[in-house]
Coordinates of N, CA and C in Angstrom, one line a residue:
E118 N 161.5 47.6 100.6 CA 161.5 48.9 99.9 C 160.0 49.3 99.6
V119 N 159.2 48.3 99.3 CA 157.8 48.6 99.0 C 157.1 49.1 100.3
Q120 N 157.4 48.4 101.4 CA 156.9 48.9 102.7 C 157.3 50.3 103.0
E121 N 158.5 50.6 102.8 CA 159.0 51.9 103.0 C 158.3 53.0 102.2
L122 N 158.1 52.6 100.9 CA 157.3 53.5 100.0 C 155.9 53.7 100.5
E123 N 155.3 52.6 101.0 CA 153.9 52.7 101.5 C 153.8 53.5 102.7
R124 N 154.8 53.4 103.6 CA 154.9 54.2 104.8 C 155.0 55.7 104.4
E125 N 155.8 56.0 103.4 CA 156.0 57.4 102.9 C 154.7 57.9 102.4
I126 N 154.0 57.0 101.6 CA 152.7 57.4 101.0 C 151.7 57.7 102.1
Q127 N 151.7 56.8 103.1 CA 150.7 57.0 104.2 C 151.0 58.3 105.0
A128 N 152.3 58.5 105.2 CA 152.7 59.8 105.9 C 152.3 61.0 105.1
Q129 N 152.5 60.9 103.7 CA 152.1 62.0 102.9 C 150.6 62.2 102.9
D130 N 149.9 61.1 102.9 CA 148.4 61.2 102.9 C 148.0 61.9 104.2
A131 N 148.7 61.5 105.3 CA 148.3 62.1 106.6 C 148.6 63.5 106.6
Q132 N 149.7 63.9 106.1 CA 150.1 65.3 106.0 C 149.0 66.1 105.1
D133 N 148.7 65.4 104.0 CA 147.7 66.1 103.1 C 146.3 66.2 103.8
A134 N 146.0 65.2 104.6 CA 144.7 65.3 105.3 C 144.7 66.4 106.4
S135 N 146.0 66.4 107.0 CA 146.1 67.5 108.1 C 146.0 68.9 107.5
R136 N 146.7 69.0 106.3 CA 146.6 70.3 105.6 C 145.2 70.6 105.2
Q137 N 144.5 69.6 104.6 CA 143.1 69.9 104.2 C 142.2 70.2 105.4
S138 N 142.5 69.6 106.5 CA 141.7 69.9 107.7 C 142.0 71.4 108.2
G139 N 143.3 71.7 108.1 CA 143.7 73.1 108.5 C 143.1 74.1 107.5
V140 N 143.1 73.8 106.2 CA 142.6 74.7 105.2 C 141.1 74.8 105.5
A141 N 140.4 73.7 105.8 CA 138.9 73.8 106.0 C 138.7 74.6 107.3
E142 N 139.5 74.4 108.3 CA 139.3 75.2 109.5 C 139.5 76.7 109.3
L143 N 140.6 77.0 108.5 CA 140.9 78.4 108.2 C 139.7 79.0 107.4
R144 N 139.2 78.2 106.4 CA 138.1 78.6 105.6 C 136.8 78.9 106.5
R145 N 136.6 78.0 107.4 CA 135.4 78.3 108.3 C 135.6 79.5 109.1
E146 N 136.9 79.7 109.6 CA 137.2 81.0 110.4 C 137.0 82.2 109.5
V147 N 137.5 82.1 108.3 CA 137.3 83.3 107.4 C 135.9 83.6 107.1
L148 N 135.1 82.5 106.9 CA 133.7 82.7 106.6 C 132.9 83.3 107.8
A149 N 133.4 82.8 109.0 CA 132.7 83.3 110.2 C 133.1 84.8 110.5
E150 N 134.3 85.1 110.2 CA 134.8 86.5 110.3 C 134.0 87.4 109.3
A151 N 133.9 86.9 108.1 CA 133.2 87.6 107.1 C 131.7 87.8 107.5
E152 N 131.1 86.8 108.1 CA 129.7 86.9 108.5 C 129.6 87.9 109.6
R153 N 130.6 87.9 110.6 CA 130.5 88.9 111.7 C 130.7 90.3 111.1
T154 N 131.6 90.4 110.2 CA 131.9 91.7 109.6 C 130.6 92.2 108.8
K155 N 129.9 91.3 108.2 CA 128.7 91.7 107.4 C 127.6 92.1 108.4
R156 N 127.5 91.4 109.5 CA 126.5 91.8 110.6 C 126.8 93.1 111.2
N157 N 128.1 93.3 111.4 CA 128.6 94.6 112.0 C 128.3 95.8 111.0
L158 N 128.5 95.5 109.7 CA 128.2 96.5 108.7 C 126.7 96.8 108.6
T159 N 125.9 95.7 108.7 CA 124.5 95.9 108.7 C 124.0 96.8 109.9
E160 N 124.6 96.5 111.1 CA 124.3 97.2 112.2 C 124.7 98.7 112.1
V161 N 125.9 98.9 111.5 CA 126.3 100.3 111.3 C 125.4 101.0 110.4
E162 N 125.1 100.3 109.3 CA 124.2 101.0 108.3 C 122.8 101.3 108.9
S163 N 122.3 100.3 109.7 CA 121.0 100.6 110.4 C 121.1 101.8 111.3
A164 N 122.2 101.8 112.1 CA 122.4 102.9 113.1 C 122.5 104.3 112.3
L165 N 123.3 104.2 111.2 CA 123.4 105.5 110.4 C 122.1 105.9 109.8
A166 N 121.3 104.9 109.3 CA 120.0 105.3 108.8 C 119.1 105.9 109.8
A167 N 119.1 105.3 111.1 CA 118.3 105.9 112.2 C 118.8 107.2 112.5
A168 N 120.2 107.4 112.5 CA 120.7 108.7 112.9 C 120.3 109.8 111.8
K169 N 120.4 109.3 110.5 CA 120.0 110.2 109.5 C 118.5 110.6 109.6
A170 N 117.7 109.6 109.9 CA 116.2 109.9 110.0 C 116.0 110.9 111.2
E171 N 116.7 110.6 112.3 CA 116.6 111.5 113.5 C 117.1 112.9 113.1
A172 N 118.2 112.9 112.4 CA 118.7 114.3 112.1 C 117.8 115.0 111.1
A173 N 117.2 114.2 110.2 CA 116.3 114.8 109.2 C 115.1 115.4 110.0
T174 N 114.6 114.6 110.9 CA 113.4 115.0 111.7 C 113.7 116.3 112.5
A175 N 114.9 116.2 113.2 CA 115.3 117.4 113.9 C 115.5 118.6 113.0
Q176 N 116.1 118.4 111.9 CA 116.4 119.5 110.9 C 115.0 120.1 110.5
Q177 N 114.0 119.2 110.2 CA 112.7 119.7 109.8 C 112.1 120.5 110.9
Q178 N 112.2 120.0 112.1 CA 111.6 120.8 113.2 C 112.3 122.1 113.4
L179 N 113.6 122.1 113.2 CA 114.4 123.4 113.3 C 113.9 124.4 112.2
V180 N 113.8 123.8 111.0 CA 113.3 124.6 109.8 C 111.9 125.2 110.1
E181 N 111.0 124.3 110.6 CA 109.7 124.8 110.9 C 109.7 125.9 112.0
R182 N 110.5 125.6 113.0 CA 110.7 126.6 114.1 C 111.2 127.9 113.6
K183 N 112.2 127.8 112.7 CA 112.8 129.0 112.1 C 111.7 129.8 111.3
E184 N 110.9 129.0 110.5 CA 109.9 129.7 109.8 C 108.8 130.4 110.7
R185 N 108.5 129.7 111.8 CA 107.5 130.3 112.7 C 108.1 131.5 113.3
L186 N 109.4 131.5 113.7 CA 110.0 132.7 114.3 C 110.1 133.8 113.3
E187 N 110.4 133.5 112.0 CA 110.4 134.6 111.0 C 109.0 135.2 110.8
Q188 N 108.0 134.3 110.8 CA 106.6 134.8 110.7 C 106.3 135.7 111.9
E189 N 106.7 135.2 113.1 CA 106.4 135.9 114.3 C 107.1 137.3 114.3
L190 N 108.3 137.3 113.8 CA 109.1 138.5 113.7 C 108.4 139.5 112.8
Q191 N 108.0 139.0 111.6 CA 107.3 139.8 110.7 C 106.0 140.4 111.2
R192 N 105.3 139.5 112.0 CA 104.0 140.0 112.6 C 104.3 141.0 113.6
V193 N 105.3 140.8 114.5 CA 105.6 141.8 115.5 C 106.0 143.1 114.9
T194 N 106.8 143.0 113.9 CA 107.3 144.2 113.2 C 106.1 145.0 112.6
A195 N 105.2 144.2 111.9 CA 104.1 144.8 111.3 C 103.2 145.5 112.4
D196 N 103.0 144.8 113.5 CA 102.2 145.3 114.6 C 102.8 146.6 115.1
C197 N 104.1 146.5 115.3 CA 104.8 147.7 115.8 C 104.7 148.9 114.9
D198 N 104.8 148.6 113.6 CA 104.7 149.7 112.6 C 103.3 150.3 112.6
A199 N 102.3 149.4 112.6 CA 100.9 149.8 112.6 C 100.6 150.6 113.9
E200 N 101.0 150.1 115.0 CA 100.7 150.8 116.2 C 101.5 152.2 116.3
R201 N 102.7 152.2 115.8 CA 103.4 153.5 115.7 C 102.7 154.5 114.8
R202 N 102.2 154.0 113.7 CA 101.5 154.9 112.8 C 100.2 155.4 113.4
E203 N 99.5 154.5 114.1 CA 98.3 154.9 114.8 C 98.5 156.0 115.9
F204 N 99.6 155.8 116.6 CA 100.0 156.7 117.7 C 100.4 158.1 117.0
E205 N 101.1 158.0 116.0 CA 101.5 159.2 115.3 C 100.3 160.0 114.7
R206 N 99.3 159.2 114.2 CA 98.1 159.8 113.7 C 97.3 160.5 114.9
K207 N 97.2 159.8 116.0 CA 96.5 160.3 117.2 C 97.2 161.6 117.7
I208 N 98.6 161.5 117.7 CA 99.3 162.7 118.2 C 99.1 163.9 117.3
Q209 N 99.2 163.6 116.0 CA 99.0 164.7 115.0 C 97.6 165.3 115.2
A210 N 96.6 164.4 115.4 CA 95.2 164.9 115.6 C 95.1 165.7 116.8
E211 N 95.8 165.3 117.9 CA 95.7 166.0 119.2 C 96.4 167.4 119.0
R212 N 97.5 167.4 118.3 CA 98.3 168.6 118.1 C 97.4 169.6 117.3
Q213 N 96.7 169.1 116.2 CA 95.9 170.0 115.4 C 94.7 170.5 116.3
S214 N 94.1 169.6 117.1 CA 93.1 170.1 118.0 C 93.6 171.1 119.0
C215 N 94.7 170.9 119.5 CA 95.3 171.8 120.5 C 95.6 173.2 119.8
E216 N 96.1 173.1 118.5 CA 96.4 174.4 117.8 C 95.1 175.1 117.5
T217 N 94.0 174.3 117.2 CA 92.7 175.0 116.9 C 92.2 175.7 118.2
L218 N 92.3 175.0 119.3 CA 91.8 175.6 120.5 C 92.7 176.8 120.9
R219 N 94.0 176.7 120.7 CA 94.9 177.8 121.0 C 94.5 179.1 120.2
R220 N 94.3 178.8 118.9 CA 93.9 180.0 118.0 C 92.5 180.5 118.4
A221 N 91.6 179.6 118.8 CA 90.3 180.1 119.2 C 90.4 181.0 120.5
A222 N 91.3 180.5 121.4 CA 91.5 181.2 122.7 C 92.1 182.6 122.4
E223 N 93.1 182.6 121.5 CA 93.7 183.9 121.1 C 92.8 184.9 120.4
R224 N 91.9 184.3 119.6 CA 90.9 185.1 118.9 C 89.9 185.7 119.9
R225 N 89.5 184.8 120.8 CA 88.6 185.3 121.9 C 89.2 186.3 122.8
R226 N 90.4 186.1 123.1 CA 91.1 187.1 123.9 C 91.2 188.5 123.2
A227 N 91.6 188.4 121.9 CA 91.7 189.7 121.1 C 90.3 190.4 121.0
E228 N 89.3 189.6 120.9 CA 87.9 190.2 120.8 C 87.5 190.9 122.1
Q229 N 87.9 190.2 123.2 CA 87.4 190.7 124.5 C 88.2 191.9 124.9
Q230 N 89.4 192.1 124.3 CA 90.2 193.3 124.7 C 89.5 194.6 124.4
S231 N 88.7 194.5 123.3 CA 88.0 195.8 122.9 C 86.6 196.0 123.4
T232 N 86.2 195.1 124.3 CA 84.8 195.2 124.9 C 84.9 195.7 126.3
Y233 N 83.7 195.9 126.8 CA 83.6 196.5 128.1 C 84.0 195.5 129.1
Q234 N 84.6 195.9 130.2 CA 85.2 195.1 131.3 C 84.2 194.2 131.9
A235 N 82.9 194.6 132.0 CA 81.9 193.8 132.6 C 81.5 192.6 131.8
A236 N 81.6 192.8 130.5 CA 81.2 191.7 129.6 C 82.4 190.7 129.4
L237 N 83.5 191.1 130.0 CA 84.7 190.3 129.9 C 84.7 189.0 130.8
D238 N 83.9 189.1 131.8 CA 83.9 188.0 132.8 C 83.5 186.7 132.2
G239 N 82.4 186.7 131.5 CA 82.0 185.4 130.9 C 83.0 184.8 129.9
P240 N 83.4 185.6 128.9 CA 84.4 185.1 128.0 C 85.7 184.7 128.7
A241 N 86.0 185.4 129.7 CA 87.3 185.1 130.4 C 87.2 183.7 131.0
Q242 N 86.0 183.3 131.5 CA 85.9 181.9 132.0 C 86.0 180.9 130.8
E243 N 85.4 181.3 129.7 CA 85.5 180.4 128.5 C 87.0 180.2 128.1
I244 N 87.7 181.4 128.1 CA 89.1 181.3 127.7 C 89.9 180.4 128.7
A245 N 89.6 180.6 130.0 CA 90.2 179.8 131.0 C 89.9 178.3 130.8
S246 N 88.6 178.0 130.4 CA 88.2 176.6 130.2 C 89.0 176.1 128.9
L247 N 89.1 177.0 127.9 CA 89.8 176.5 126.7 C 91.3 176.3 127.0
E248 N 91.9 177.1 127.8 CA 93.3 176.9 128.2 C 93.4 175.7 129.0
G249 N 92.4 175.4 129.9 CA 92.5 174.1 130.6 C 92.4 172.9 129.7
S250 N 91.5 173.0 128.7 CA 91.4 171.9 127.7 C 92.7 171.7 127.0
I251 N 93.3 172.9 126.6 CA 94.6 172.8 125.9 C 95.6 172.1 126.7
S252 N 95.7 172.5 128.0 CA 96.6 171.8 128.9 C 96.4 170.3 129.1
E253 N 95.1 170.0 129.2 CA 94.7 168.6 129.3 C 95.1 167.8 128.1
I254 N 94.8 168.4 126.9 CA 95.1 167.7 125.7 C 96.7 167.5 125.5
Q255 N 97.4 168.5 125.9 CA 98.9 168.4 125.9 C 99.4 167.3 126.8
Q256 N 98.8 167.3 128.0 CA 99.2 166.2 128.9 C 98.9 164.8 128.4
N257 N 97.7 164.7 127.8 CA 97.3 163.4 127.2 C 98.2 163.0 126.1
A258 N 98.6 164.0 125.3 CA 99.5 163.8 124.1 C 100.8 163.3 124.7
E259 N 101.3 164.0 125.7 CA 102.6 163.6 126.3 C 102.5 162.1 126.9
L260 N 101.4 161.8 127.5 CA 101.3 160.4 128.0 C 101.2 159.4 126.9
E261 N 100.5 159.7 125.8 CA 100.5 158.8 124.7 C 101.9 158.7 124.1
I262 N 102.6 159.8 124.0 CA 104.0 159.7 123.4 C 104.8 158.8 124.3
S263 N 104.7 159.0 125.7 CA 105.5 158.2 126.6 C 105.1 156.7 126.4
S264 N 103.8 156.4 126.3 CA 103.3 155.0 126.1 C 103.9 154.4 124.8
L265 N 103.9 155.3 123.8 CA 104.4 154.8 122.5 C 105.9 154.4 122.6
H266 N 106.6 155.3 123.3 CA 108.1 155.0 123.5 C 108.3 153.7 124.3
Q267 N 107.5 153.5 125.3 CA 107.6 152.2 126.1 C 107.3 151.0 125.2
K268 N 106.1 151.1 124.5 CA 105.8 149.9 123.6 C 106.8 149.7 122.5
S269 N 107.3 150.8 122.0 CA 108.4 150.6 121.0 C 109.6 149.9 121.5
E270 N 109.9 150.3 122.8 CA 111.1 149.6 123.4 C 110.8 148.2 123.7
Q271 N 109.6 147.9 124.1 CA 109.2 146.5 124.4 C 109.3 145.7 123.1
L272 N 108.7 146.2 122.0 CA 108.7 145.6 120.7 C 110.2 145.4 120.2
R273 N 111.0 146.4 120.4 CA 112.4 146.3 120.0 C 113.1 145.1 120.7
S274 N 112.8 145.0 122.1 CA 113.4 144.0 122.8 C 112.9 142.6 122.4
R275 N 111.6 142.5 122.1 CA 111.1 141.2 121.6 C 111.7 140.9 120.2
T276 N 111.9 141.9 119.4 CA 112.5 141.6 118.1 C 113.9 141.1 118.2
E277 N 114.7 141.7 119.2 CA 116.0 141.2 119.4 C 116.0 139.8 119.9
E278 N 115.1 139.5 120.8 CA 115.0 138.1 121.3 C 114.7 137.1 120.2
L279 N 113.8 137.5 119.3 CA 113.4 136.6 118.2 C 114.6 136.4 117.2
E280 N 115.3 137.5 117.0 CA 116.5 137.4 116.1 C 117.6 136.6 116.7
T281 N 117.8 136.7 118.0 CA 118.8 135.8 118.7 C 118.4 134.4 118.6
E282 N 117.1 134.1 118.9 CA 116.7 132.7 118.8 C 116.8 132.1 117.4
L283 N 116.6 133.0 116.4 CA 116.7 132.6 115.0 C 118.1 132.3 114.7
I284 N 119.1 133.0 115.2 CA 120.5 132.8 115.0 C 120.9 131.4 115.6
C285 N 120.4 131.1 116.8 CA 120.6 129.9 117.5 C 120.1 128.7 116.6
L286 N 118.9 128.8 116.1 CA 118.4 127.8 115.2 C 119.2 127.5 114.0
Q287 N 119.7 128.6 113.4 CA 120.5 128.5 112.2 C 121.8 127.7 112.6
E288 N 122.4 128.0 113.8 CA 123.6 127.3 114.2 C 123.3 125.9 114.4
K289 N 122.1 125.5 115.0 CA 121.8 124.1 115.2 C 121.6 123.4 113.9
L290 N 121.0 124.1 112.9 CA 120.9 123.5 111.6 C 122.2 123.2 111.0
A291 N 123.2 124.1 111.1 CA 124.5 123.9 110.6 C 125.2 122.7 111.3
R292 N 125.0 122.6 112.6 CA 125.7 121.5 113.3 C 125.0 120.2 112.9
S293 N 123.7 120.1 112.7 CA 123.0 118.9 112.3 C 123.5 118.5 110.9
D294 N 123.7 119.4 110.0 CA 124.2 119.1 108.7 C 125.6 118.5 108.8
R295 N 126.5 119.1 109.7 CA 127.8 118.6 109.8 C 127.8 117.2 110.4
E296 N 126.9 116.9 111.4 CA 126.9 115.6 112.0 C 126.4 114.5 111.0
V297 N 125.5 114.9 110.1 CA 125.0 113.9 109.1 C 126.2 113.6 108.1
Q298 N 126.9 114.7 107.7 CA 128.0 114.5 106.8 C 129.1 113.6 107.4
E299 N 129.4 113.8 108.7 CA 130.4 113.0 109.4 C 130.0 111.6 109.5
S300 N 128.7 111.3 109.8 CA 128.2 110.0 109.9 C 128.3 109.3 108.5
T301 N 127.9 110.0 107.5 CA 128.0 109.4 106.1 C 129.5 109.1 105.8
S302 N 130.4 110.0 106.1 CA 131.8 109.7 105.9 C 132.3 108.5 106.6
Q303 N 131.9 108.3 107.9 CA 132.3 107.2 108.7 C 131.8 105.9 108.1
L304 N 130.5 105.9 107.6 CA 129.9 104.7 107.0 C 130.7 104.4 105.7
N305 N 131.0 105.4 104.9 CA 131.7 105.1 103.6 C 133.1 104.5 104.0
L306 N 133.7 105.0 105.1 CA 135.0 104.5 105.4 C 134.9 103.0 105.9
V307 N 133.8 102.7 106.7 CA 133.7 101.3 107.1 C 133.4 100.4 105.9
K308 N 132.6 100.9 105.0 CA 132.3 100.1 103.7 C 133.6 99.8 103.0
A309 N 134.4 100.9 102.8 CA 135.7 100.7 102.1 C 136.6 99.8 102.7
R310 N 136.7 99.8 104.1 CA 137.6 98.8 104.8 C 137.1 97.4 104.7
N311 N 135.8 97.1 104.5 CA 135.3 95.8 104.5 C 135.2 95.2 103.1
R312 N 135.6 96.0 102.1 CA 135.5 95.5 100.7 C 136.7 94.5 100.4

């Protein structure tokens, strides 16, 4: 009976040793899995930090590009307005000059109508010269007006291009913000799963 009891004790000790070995092995596996999970989490955090830094850099570049475009748009608009005002001033001056010459020609014609026909030849040439000057000034004014229209159209096209590029940059900024938010959400989800 004592031998039987000893055998039972030995068998129980063997079972206990086997259980302890299994528990130790399971503990090692759990620790190894926890270490792998920790490394994976560290890698994810590093990747997310790099992505955030890259996104921040890209976002800063987009903001700077947007600011430059806005400044360029303001400069082009200011140049367009200044050039338009200058052309309008020139056209107004040409019109006034043309009107002055026209009045001078009419006055000279009225004066010559009451003089002798022989004395009319010289002033007639002057009148013709004045009328030629008027015609030339009118042609120049029309050319300047045409040039102003062309430049205004070019500036308008450039303004539209700048506005389109500005809209694209704003859309890129919005996409960058969404990507950063999605990356942050994924990291928070990974952290929550590993707690």
